[in-house]
Coordinates of C-alpha atoms and ligand atoms in Angstrom, one line a residue:
X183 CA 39.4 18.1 -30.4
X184 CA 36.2 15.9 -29.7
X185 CA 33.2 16.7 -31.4
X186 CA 31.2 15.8 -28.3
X187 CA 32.4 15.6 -24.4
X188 CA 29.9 14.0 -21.8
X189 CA 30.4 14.7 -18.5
X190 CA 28.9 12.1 -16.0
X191 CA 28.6 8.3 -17.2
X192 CA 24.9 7.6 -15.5
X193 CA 21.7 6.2 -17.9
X194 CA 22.0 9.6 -19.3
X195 CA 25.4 10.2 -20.5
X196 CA 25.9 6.5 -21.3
X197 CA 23.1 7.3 -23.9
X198 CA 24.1 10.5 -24.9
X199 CA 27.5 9.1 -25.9
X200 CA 26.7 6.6 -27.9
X201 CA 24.0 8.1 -29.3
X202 CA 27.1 11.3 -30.6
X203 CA 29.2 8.0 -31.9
X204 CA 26.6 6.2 -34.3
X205 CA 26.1 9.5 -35.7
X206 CA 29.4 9.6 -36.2
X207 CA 30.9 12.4 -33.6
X208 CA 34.7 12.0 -32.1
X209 CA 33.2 11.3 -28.6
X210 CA 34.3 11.3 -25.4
X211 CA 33.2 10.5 -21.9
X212 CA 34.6 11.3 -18.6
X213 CA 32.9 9.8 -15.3
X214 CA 34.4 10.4 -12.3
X215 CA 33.0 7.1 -10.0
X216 CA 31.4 4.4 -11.4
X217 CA 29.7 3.7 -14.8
X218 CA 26.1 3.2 -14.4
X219 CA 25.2 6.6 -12.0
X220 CA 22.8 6.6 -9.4
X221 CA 20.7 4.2 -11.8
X222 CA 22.9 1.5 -12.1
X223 CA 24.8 1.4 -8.5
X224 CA 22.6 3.1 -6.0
X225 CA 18.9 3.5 -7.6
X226 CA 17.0 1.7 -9.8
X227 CA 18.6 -1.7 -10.1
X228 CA 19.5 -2.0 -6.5
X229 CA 16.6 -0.7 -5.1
X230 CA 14.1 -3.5 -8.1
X231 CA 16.6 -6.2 -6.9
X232 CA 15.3 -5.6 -3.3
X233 CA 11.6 -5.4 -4.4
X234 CA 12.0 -8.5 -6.1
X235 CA 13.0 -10.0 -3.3
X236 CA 10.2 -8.2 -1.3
X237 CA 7.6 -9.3 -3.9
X238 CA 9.0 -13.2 -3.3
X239 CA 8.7 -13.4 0.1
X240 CA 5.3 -11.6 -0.2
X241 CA 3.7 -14.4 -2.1
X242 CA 6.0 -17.4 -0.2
X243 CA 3.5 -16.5 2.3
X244 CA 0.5 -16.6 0.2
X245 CA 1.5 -19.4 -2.1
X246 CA -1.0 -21.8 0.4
X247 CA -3.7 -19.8 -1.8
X248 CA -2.4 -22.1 -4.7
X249 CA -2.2 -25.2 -3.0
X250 CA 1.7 -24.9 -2.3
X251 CA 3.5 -25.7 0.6
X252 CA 6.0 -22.8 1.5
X253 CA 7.1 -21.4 4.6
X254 CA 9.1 -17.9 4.7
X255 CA 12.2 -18.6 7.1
X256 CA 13.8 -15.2 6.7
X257 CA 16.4 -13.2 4.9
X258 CA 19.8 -14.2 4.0
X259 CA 20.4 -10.3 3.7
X260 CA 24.4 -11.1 2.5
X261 CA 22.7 -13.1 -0.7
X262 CA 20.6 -10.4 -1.5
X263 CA 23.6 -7.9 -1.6
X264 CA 25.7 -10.4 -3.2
X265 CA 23.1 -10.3 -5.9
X266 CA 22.8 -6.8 -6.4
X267 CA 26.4 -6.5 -6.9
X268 CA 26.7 -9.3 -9.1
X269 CA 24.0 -7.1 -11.0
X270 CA 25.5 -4.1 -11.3
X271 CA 28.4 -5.6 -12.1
X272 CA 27.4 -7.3 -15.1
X273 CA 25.8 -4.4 -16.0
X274 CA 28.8 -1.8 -15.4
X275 CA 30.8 -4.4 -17.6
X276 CA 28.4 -4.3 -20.9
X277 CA 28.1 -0.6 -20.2
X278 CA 32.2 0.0 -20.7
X279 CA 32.2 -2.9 -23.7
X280 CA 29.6 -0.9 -25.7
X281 CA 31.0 2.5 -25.2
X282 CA 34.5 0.9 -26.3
X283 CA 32.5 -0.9 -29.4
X284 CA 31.6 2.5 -30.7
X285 CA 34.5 4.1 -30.2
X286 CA 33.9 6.5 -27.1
X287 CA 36.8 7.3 -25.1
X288 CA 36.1 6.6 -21.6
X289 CA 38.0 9.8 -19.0
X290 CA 38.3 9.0 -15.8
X291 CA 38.4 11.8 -13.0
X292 CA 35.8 14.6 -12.4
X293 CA 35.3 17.1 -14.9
X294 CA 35.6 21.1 -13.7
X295 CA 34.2 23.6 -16.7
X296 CA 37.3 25.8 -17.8
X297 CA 35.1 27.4 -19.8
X298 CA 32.6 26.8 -22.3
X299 CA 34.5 24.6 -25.0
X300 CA 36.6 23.3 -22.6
X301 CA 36.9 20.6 -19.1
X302 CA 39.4 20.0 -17.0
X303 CA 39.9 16.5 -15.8
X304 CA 43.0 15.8 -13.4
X305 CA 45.0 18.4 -14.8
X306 CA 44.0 17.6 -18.0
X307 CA 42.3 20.1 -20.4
X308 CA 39.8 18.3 -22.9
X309 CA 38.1 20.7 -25.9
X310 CA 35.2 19.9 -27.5
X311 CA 32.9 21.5 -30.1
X312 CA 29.8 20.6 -27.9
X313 CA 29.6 19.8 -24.4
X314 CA 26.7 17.4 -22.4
X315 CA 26.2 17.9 -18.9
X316 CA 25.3 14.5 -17.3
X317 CA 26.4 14.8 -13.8
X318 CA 22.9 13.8 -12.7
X319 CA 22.1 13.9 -8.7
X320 CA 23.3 13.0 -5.1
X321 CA 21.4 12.7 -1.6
X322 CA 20.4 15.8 -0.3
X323 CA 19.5 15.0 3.5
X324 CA 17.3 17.6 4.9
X325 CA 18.5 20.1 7.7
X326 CA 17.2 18.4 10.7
X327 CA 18.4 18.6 14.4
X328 CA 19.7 15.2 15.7
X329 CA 19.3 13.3 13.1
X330 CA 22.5 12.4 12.2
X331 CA 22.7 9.5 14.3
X332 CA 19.8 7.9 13.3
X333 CA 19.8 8.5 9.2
X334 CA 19.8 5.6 7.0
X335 CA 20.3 7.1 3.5
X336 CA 18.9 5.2 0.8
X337 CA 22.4 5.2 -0.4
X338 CA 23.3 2.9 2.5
X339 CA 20.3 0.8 2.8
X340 CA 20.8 -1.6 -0.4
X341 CA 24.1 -2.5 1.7
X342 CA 22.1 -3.1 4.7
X343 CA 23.4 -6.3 6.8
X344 CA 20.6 -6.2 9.0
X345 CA 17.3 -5.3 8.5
X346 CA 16.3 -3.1 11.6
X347 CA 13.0 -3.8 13.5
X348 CA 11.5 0.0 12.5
X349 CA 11.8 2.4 10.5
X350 CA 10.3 6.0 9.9
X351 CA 10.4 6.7 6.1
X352 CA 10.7 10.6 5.4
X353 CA 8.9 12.0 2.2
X354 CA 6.2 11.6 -0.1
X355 CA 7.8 10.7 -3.6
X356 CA 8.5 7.3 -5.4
X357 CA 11.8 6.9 -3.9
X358 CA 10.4 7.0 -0.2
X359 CA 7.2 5.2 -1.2
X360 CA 9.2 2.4 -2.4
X361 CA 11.6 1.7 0.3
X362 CA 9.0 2.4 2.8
X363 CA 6.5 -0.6 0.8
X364 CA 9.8 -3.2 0.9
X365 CA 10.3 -2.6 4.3
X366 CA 6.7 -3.5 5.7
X367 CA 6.6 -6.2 3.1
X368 CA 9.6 -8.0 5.4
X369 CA 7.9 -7.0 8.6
X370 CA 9.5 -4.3 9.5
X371 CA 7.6 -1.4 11.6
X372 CA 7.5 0.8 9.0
X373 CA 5.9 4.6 9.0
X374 CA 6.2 6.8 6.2
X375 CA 6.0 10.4 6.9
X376 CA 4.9 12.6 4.7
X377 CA 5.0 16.4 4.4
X378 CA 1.8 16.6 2.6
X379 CA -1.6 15.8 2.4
X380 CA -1.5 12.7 0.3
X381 CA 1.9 10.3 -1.0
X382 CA 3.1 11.0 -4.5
X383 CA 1.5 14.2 -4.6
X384 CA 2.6 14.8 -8.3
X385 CA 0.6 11.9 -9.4
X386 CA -3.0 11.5 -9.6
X387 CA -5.1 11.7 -7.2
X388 CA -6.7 8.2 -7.3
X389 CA -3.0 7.0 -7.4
X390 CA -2.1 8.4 -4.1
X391 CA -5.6 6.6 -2.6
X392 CA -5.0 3.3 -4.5
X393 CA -1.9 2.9 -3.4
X394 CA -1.9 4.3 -0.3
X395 CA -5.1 1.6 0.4
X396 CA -3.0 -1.3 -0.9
X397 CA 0.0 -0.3 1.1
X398 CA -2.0 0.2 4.3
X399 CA -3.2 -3.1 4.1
X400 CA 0.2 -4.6 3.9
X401 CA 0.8 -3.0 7.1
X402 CA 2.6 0.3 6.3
X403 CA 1.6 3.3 8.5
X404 CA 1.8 6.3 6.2
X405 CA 1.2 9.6 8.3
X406 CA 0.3 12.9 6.2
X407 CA 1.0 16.6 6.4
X408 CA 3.9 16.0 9.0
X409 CA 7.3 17.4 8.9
X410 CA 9.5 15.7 11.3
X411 CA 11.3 19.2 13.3
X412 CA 13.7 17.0 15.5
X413 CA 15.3 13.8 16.5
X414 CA 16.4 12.6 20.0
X415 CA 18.1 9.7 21.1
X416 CA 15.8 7.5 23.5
X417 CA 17.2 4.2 24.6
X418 CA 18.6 2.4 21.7
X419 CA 16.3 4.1 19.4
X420 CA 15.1 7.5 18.0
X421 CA 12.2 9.8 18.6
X422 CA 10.9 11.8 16.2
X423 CA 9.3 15.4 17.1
X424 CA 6.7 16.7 15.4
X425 CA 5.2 19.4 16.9
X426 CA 2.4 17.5 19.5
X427 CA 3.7 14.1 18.0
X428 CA 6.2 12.1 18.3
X429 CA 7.1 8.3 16.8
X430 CA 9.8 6.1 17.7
X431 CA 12.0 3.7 15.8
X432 CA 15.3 2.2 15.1
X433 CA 16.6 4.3 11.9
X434 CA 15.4 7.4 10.1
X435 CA 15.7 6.8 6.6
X436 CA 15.9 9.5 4.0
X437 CA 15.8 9.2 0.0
X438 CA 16.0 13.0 -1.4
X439 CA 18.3 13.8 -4.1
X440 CA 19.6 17.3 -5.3
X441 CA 21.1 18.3 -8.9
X442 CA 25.1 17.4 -8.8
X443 CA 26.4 21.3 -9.7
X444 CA 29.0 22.1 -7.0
X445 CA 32.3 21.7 -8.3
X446 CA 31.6 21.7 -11.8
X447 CA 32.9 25.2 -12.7
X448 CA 29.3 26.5 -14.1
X449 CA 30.1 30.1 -13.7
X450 CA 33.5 30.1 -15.3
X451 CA 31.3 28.5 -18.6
X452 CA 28.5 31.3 -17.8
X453 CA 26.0 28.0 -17.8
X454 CA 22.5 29.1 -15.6
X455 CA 20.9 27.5 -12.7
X456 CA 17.4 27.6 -11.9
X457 CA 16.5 28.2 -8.1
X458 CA 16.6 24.9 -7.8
X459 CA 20.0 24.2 -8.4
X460 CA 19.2 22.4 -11.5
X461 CA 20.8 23.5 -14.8
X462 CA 18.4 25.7 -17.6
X463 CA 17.6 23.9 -20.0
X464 CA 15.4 24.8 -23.2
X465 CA 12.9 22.2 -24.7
X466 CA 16.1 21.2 -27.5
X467 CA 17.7 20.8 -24.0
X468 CA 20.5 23.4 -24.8
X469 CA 21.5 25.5 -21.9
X470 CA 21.8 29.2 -21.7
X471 CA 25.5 28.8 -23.5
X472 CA 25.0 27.6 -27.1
X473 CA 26.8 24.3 -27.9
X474 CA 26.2 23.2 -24.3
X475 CA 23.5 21.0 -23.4
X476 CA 22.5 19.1 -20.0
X477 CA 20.2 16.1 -19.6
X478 CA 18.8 13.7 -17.2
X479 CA 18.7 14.3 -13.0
X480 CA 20.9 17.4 -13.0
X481 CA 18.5 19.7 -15.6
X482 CA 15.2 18.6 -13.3
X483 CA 11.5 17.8 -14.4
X484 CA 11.1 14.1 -14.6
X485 CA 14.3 12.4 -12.3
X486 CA 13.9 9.4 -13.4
X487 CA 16.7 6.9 -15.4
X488 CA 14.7 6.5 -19.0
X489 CA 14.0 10.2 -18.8
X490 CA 17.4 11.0 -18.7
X491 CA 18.2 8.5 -21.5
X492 CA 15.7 9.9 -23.4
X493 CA 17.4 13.2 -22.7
X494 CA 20.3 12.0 -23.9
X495 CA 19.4 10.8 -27.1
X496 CA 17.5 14.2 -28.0
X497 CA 20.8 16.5 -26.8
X498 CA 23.3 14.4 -29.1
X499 CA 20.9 14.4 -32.1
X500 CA 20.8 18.1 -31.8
X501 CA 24.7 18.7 -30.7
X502 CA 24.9 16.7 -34.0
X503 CA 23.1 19.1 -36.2
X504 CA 19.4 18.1 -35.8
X505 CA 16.7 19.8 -34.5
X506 CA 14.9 17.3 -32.0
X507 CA 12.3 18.7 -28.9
X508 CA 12.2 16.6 -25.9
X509 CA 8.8 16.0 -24.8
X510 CA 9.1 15.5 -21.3
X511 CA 5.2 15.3 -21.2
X512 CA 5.5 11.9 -22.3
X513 CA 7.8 10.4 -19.7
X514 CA 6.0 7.9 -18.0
X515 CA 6.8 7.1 -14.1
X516 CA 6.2 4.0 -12.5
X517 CA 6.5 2.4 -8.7
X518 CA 7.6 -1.3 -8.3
X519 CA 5.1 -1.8 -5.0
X520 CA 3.1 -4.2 -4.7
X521 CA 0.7 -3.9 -6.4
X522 CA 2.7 -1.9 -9.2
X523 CA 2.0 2.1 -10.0
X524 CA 2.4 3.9 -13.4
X525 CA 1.6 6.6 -14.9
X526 CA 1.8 9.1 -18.1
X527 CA 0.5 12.3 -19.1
X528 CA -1.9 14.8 -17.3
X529 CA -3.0 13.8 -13.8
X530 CA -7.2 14.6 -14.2
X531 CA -6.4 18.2 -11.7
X532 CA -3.7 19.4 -14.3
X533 CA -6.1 19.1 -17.0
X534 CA -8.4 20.8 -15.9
X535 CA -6.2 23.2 -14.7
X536 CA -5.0 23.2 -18.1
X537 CA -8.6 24.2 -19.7
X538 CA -9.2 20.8 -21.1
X539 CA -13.5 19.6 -20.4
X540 CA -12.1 16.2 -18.9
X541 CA -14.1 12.9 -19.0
X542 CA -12.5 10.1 -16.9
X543 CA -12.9 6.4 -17.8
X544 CA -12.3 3.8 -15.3
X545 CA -11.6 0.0 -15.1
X546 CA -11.2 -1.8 -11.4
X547 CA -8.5 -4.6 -11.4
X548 CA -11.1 -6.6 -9.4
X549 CA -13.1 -7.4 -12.6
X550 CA -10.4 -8.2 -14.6
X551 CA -9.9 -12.1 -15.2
X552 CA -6.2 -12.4 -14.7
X553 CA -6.4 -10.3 -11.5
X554 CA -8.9 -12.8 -10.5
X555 CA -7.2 -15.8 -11.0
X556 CA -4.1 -14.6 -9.5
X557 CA -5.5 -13.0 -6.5
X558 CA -3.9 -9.4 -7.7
X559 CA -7.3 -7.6 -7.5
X560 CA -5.9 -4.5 -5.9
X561 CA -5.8 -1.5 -8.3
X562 CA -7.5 0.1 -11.1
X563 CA -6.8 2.0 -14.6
X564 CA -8.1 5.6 -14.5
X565 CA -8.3 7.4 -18.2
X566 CA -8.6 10.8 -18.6
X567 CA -9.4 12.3 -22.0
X568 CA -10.4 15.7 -23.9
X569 CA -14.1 15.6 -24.2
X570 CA -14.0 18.1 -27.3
X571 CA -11.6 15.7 -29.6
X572 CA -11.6 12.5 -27.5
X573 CA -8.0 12.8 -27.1
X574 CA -6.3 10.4 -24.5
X575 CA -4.9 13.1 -22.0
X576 CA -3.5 11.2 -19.5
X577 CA -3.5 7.3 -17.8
X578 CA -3.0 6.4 -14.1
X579 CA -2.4 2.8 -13.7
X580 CA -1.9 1.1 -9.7
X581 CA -2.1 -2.4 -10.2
X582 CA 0.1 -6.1 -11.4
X583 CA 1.8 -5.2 -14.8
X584 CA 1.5 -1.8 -14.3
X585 CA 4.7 -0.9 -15.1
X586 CA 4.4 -2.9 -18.4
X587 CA 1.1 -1.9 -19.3
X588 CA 2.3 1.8 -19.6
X589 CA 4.1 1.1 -22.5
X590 CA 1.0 0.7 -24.4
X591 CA -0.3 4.4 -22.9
X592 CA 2.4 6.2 -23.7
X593 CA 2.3 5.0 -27.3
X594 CA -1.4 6.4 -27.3
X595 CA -0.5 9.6 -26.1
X596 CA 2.5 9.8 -28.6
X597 CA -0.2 8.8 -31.5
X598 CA -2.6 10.7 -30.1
X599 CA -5.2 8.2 -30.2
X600 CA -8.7 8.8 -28.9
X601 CA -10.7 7.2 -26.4
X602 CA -12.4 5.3 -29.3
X603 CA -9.3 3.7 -30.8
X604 CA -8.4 2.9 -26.9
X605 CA -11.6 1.0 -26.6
X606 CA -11.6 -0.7 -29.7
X607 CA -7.9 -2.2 -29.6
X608 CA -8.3 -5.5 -29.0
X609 CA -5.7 -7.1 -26.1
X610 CA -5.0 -11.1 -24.7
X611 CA -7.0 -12.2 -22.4
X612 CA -6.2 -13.2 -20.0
X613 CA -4.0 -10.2 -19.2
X614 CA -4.0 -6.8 -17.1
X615 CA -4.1 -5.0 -20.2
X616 CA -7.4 -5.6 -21.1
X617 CA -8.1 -2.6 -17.9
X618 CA -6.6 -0.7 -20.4
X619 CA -9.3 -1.6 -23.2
X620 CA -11.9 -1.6 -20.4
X621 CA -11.3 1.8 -19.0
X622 CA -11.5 3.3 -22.8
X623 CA -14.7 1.3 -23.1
X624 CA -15.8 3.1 -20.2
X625 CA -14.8 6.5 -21.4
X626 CA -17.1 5.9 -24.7
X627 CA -19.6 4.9 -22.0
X628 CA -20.1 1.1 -23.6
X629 CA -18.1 -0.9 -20.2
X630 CA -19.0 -4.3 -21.1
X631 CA -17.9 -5.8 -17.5
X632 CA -19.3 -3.3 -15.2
X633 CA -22.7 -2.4 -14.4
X634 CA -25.0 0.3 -16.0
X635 CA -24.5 3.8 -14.8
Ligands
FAD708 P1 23.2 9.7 -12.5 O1 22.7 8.4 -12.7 O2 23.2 10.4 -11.2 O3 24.7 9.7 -13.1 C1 25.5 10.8 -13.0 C2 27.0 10.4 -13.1 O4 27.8 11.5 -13.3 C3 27.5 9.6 -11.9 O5 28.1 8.4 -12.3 C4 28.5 10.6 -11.3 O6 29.6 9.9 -10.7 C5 29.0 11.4 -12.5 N1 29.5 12.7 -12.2 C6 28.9 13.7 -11.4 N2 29.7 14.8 -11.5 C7 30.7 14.5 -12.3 C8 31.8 15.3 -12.8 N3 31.9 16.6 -12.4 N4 32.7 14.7 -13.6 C9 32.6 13.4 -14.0 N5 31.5 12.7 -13.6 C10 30.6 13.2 -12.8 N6 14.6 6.0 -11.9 C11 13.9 5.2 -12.7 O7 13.6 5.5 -13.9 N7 13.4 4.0 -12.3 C12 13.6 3.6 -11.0 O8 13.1 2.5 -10.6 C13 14.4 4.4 -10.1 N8 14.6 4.0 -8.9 C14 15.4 4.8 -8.1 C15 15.6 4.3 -6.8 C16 16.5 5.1 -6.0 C17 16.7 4.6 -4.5 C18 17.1 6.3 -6.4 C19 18.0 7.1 -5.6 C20 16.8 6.7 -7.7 C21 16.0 6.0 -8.6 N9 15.7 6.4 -9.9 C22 14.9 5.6 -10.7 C23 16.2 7.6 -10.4 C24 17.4 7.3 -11.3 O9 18.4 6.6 -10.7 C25 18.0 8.7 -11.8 O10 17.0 9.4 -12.4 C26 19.0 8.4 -12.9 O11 20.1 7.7 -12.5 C27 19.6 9.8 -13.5 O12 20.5 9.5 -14.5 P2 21.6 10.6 -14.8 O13 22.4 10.0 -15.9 O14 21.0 11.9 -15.0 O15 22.5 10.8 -13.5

C-alpha cells in the first residue's frame, strides 16, 4: 500500500509527489498522457515559447530605434515548433529523472476511483492511505452552431504550420488575451471577442484599460459585450453572427478549459463537485471524503500552473500529517503581452466590496528611467492599500518586467508590509521596479517623480 497516490502528472501532481517523497511517504504517480499536463505540453511553455518569438519579431522591427540594422523576413513556423518540442522535451525528461530520484513510482494508464482508498489503473487496483486528485483541465469549446469547421483550439495552434491571415479570438481571459496579442504581433488580422464589458474582467480595472490601450495600438481589434451566436461558411472563410453583427475571418480560435472529472469514478469514492464541475475543496484542500485531497486546475479558483504547484505542496504536507492552509489569495497571475501584465491580491472594486477604506497609489511606466531608455513606456503600477492600517491590499502591474516585478508584491502581501515600508525599500536603478517603490511613494502622498497633486 502507498502512503500517497497522485492521479494526474501536470505542475500540480509533479509537485505534490515529490513533495509526499521528501517527507518520506511510499508515493506513487499514475499519469495517463504525458508528464508535464496542460502546463508543460499545451499551455504555458508552448504558448511563452510563441510570445518569445512574438516579442522578437516585435522589436526586429523597432531595433532601427537603436541604431541597428534589422529587417523582419518572416516566420520559419517549423523552427518555432521544432523548438517548442525540443522544450517540452527537455523538460518532460528532468520531470521523470526527479520523480525516479525520489523514489516515486511513475503508473501509467488513467486512473478510475474504485472507491475512496482505492484506483484502478488498466486493470490494476492501486491502494493508498491518501489520495491527490491532479487530473487538472481540458478544452471546453463552447456550444456554437457551425463552428466546427472553422475552430482552431489553442490546443492545435502551438502546432500551427501556417499562420492564417485572420483570426477572431473568442473570450475575455488570459488565455484568449494572449494568443489574440501574438497573433496581431505577426500581422495577423486579429479580433478578440469578448463576452463582457472589458478583457480580463477578474482583474483590475486599470489592467483591462492598460492593456487593452497597449494592445490596440499594436493593432488588435478587441470588441466587448459580444457573444458570437453562429458561424457560417462564406467563401474560404467564416462569418461570425452576432445578433446585428457580423465579422469575418479565416479561423475561429477558442482557449476555454473545463475541470477533467468525467471518467474518474467520483461518485463511486462519494468525492463532491461544485456546479462547476470542479472538485470541493476545503481551504487544507481536502475534499468532502477525508484522506482525499485535489489541487491545481481540476479544484478551480486560480487555474494557473504555480497555483496548482502551490496546491500541491500544501495537500502532501497535510496528507502527511501537517496542518498547512492554502492561501489562494496570494496567487499572483501574470500575462506575457507585450507590454507584460501581473497581478496579486484585491483588485481596488473587491476591496471595497470587501469593506476596506481603499487608497490607491500610482506610478506611470513613462517616468520611469529604464522604460525610458528602452522605449517600454507603456504601462503603470497601481497600489491599493487599507487606509486604517496602511496595509498593502493589492498590486496591478501592466508593464516590461511585470511578471518579475510581482515577485516582490506578493512577498509584501505575504509580510504584510505597509505602504510605508513599500515606499521606503530602496530598489536598482535603473529598473522597472523602482514603479513599485514609486507607486508606494505615491500612496504615502511623497511621489518624488511626479507632479504635486
Ligand atoms: P494539468 O496540467 O492539466 O495536468 C493534469 C494531468 O493529469 C494531465 O497530464 C492529464 O493527462 C492527467 N490526467 C487527467 N486525468 C487523468 C486520469 N484519470 N488518470 C491519470 N492521469 C490523468 N498557467 C500559468 O501559470 N502560466 C501560464 O503562462 C499559463 N499559460 C497557459 C496557456 C495556455 C494556452 C493554457 C491552455 C493554459 C495556460 N496556463 C498557464 C494554465 C496551466 O497550464 C494550468 O493551470 C496547469 O497546467 C494546471 O496544472 P494541473 O497539474 O492542475 O493540471
Amino acid at each position: 500500500m502507498h502512503d500517497v497516490l497522485v492521479i494526474g502528472g501536470g505542475p500540480g501532481g509533479y509537485a505534490a509527489a515529490i513533495r509526499a517523497a521528501q517527507l518520506g511517504g511510499r508515493v506513487a504517480l499514475i499519469e495517463a498522457a504525458d508528464l508535464g499536463g496542460t502546463c508543460v505540453n499545451r499551455g504555458c511553455i508552448p504558448s511563452k515559447v510563441w510570445m518569445r518569438a512574438a516579442y522578437l519579431k516585435y522589436w526586429m522591427v523597432r531595433a532601427g530605434e537603436f541604431g541597428l540594422k534589422s529587417e523582419y523576413k518572416g516566420l520559419d513556423i517549423k523552427v518555432l515548433v521544432e523548438r517548442k518540442n525540443e522544450v517540452g522535451m527537455d523538460i518532460r525528461a528532468g520531470m521523470k529523472a526527479l520523480l525516479q530520484k525520489n523514489g516515486v513510482e511513475l503508473i501509467t494508464g488513467h486512473g478510475v476511483f474504485k472507491n475512496s482508498r482505492e484506483v484502478v489503473v488498466d486493470k490494476k487496483t492501486c491502494a493508498a492511505k491518501k489520495i491527490i486528485i491532479a487530473t487538472g483541465s481540458s478544452l471546453a469549446v463552447p456550444e456554437m452552431k457551425g463552428l466546427t469547421e472553422a475552430l482552431m483550439t489553442s490546443d492545435q495552434f502551438f502546432n500551427l504550420e501556417d499562420l492564417p491571415s485572420s483570426v477572431l479570438v473568442v473570450g475575455d481571459g488570459p488565455i484568449e488575451v494572449e494568443l489574440a496579442s501574438m497573433l496581431a504581433n505577426f500581422d495577423v488580422e486579429t479580433t478578440l471577442v469578448a463576452p463582457g464589458r472589458r478583457i480580463l474582467p477578474e482583474e483590475d480595472r486599470e489592467t483591462s484599460q492598460r492593456l487593452g490601450q497597449a494592445l490596440r495600438e499594436q493593432g488588435l481589434t478587441i470588441v466587448t459585450d459580444t457573444v458570437i451566436q453562429s458561424v457560417e461558411k462564406s467563401g474560404s472563410r467564416f462569418k461570425a453572427v452576432m445578433g446585428e453583427k457580423i465579422l469575418e475571418a479565416d479561423r475561429i480560435l477558442v482557449g476555454s478549459r473545463g475541470s477533467n472529472t468525467d471518467g474518474l469514478g467520483l461518485e463511486q469514492a462519494g468525492i463532491e463537485t461544485g456546479d462547476d464541475g470542479t472538485v470541493r475543496v476545503n481551504d487544507r484542500l481536502e475534499t468532502s471524503v477525508k484522506g482525499v485531497y485535489a489541487i491545481g486546475d481540476v479544484a478551480g479558483g486560480w487555474m494557473l500552473s504555480h497555483a496548482a504547484s502551490a496546491m500541491g505542496v500544501t495537500a502532501s504536507e497535510n496528507a502527511m500529517g501537517s496542518d498547512t492552509i492554502f492561501r489562494s489569495d496570494l496567487v499572483p497571475r501574470g500575462l506575457w503581452t507585450n507590454p507584460e501584465a501581473a497581478a496579486v491580491g484585491l483588485t481596488e472594486e473587491q476591496a471595497e466590496r470587501a469593506g476596506y477604506e481603499v487608497e490607491v497609489g500610482d506610478f506611470p511606466y513613462p517616468v520611469n528611467g529604464l522604460a525610458m531608455l528602452r522605449g517600454q513606456v507603456d504601462g503603470g503600477v497601481k497600489v491599493i492599500s487599507d487606509a486604517k492600517n496602511r496595509e498593502i491590499l493589492g498590486v496591478h502591474i501592466v508593464g516590461a518586467g511585470a511578471t518579475e516585478i510581482i515577485g516582490e508584491a506578493v512577498m509584501a502581501l505575504q509580510l504584510e508590509c505597509t505602504a510605508e515600508e513599500l515606499a521606503h525599500t530602496i530598489r536598482l536603478h535603473p529598473t522597472f521596479s523602482e514603479c513599485m517603490m514609486d507607486a508606494g511613494r505615491d500612496l504615502e502622498g511623497w511621489a518624488l517623480y511626479l507632479p504635486p497633486k
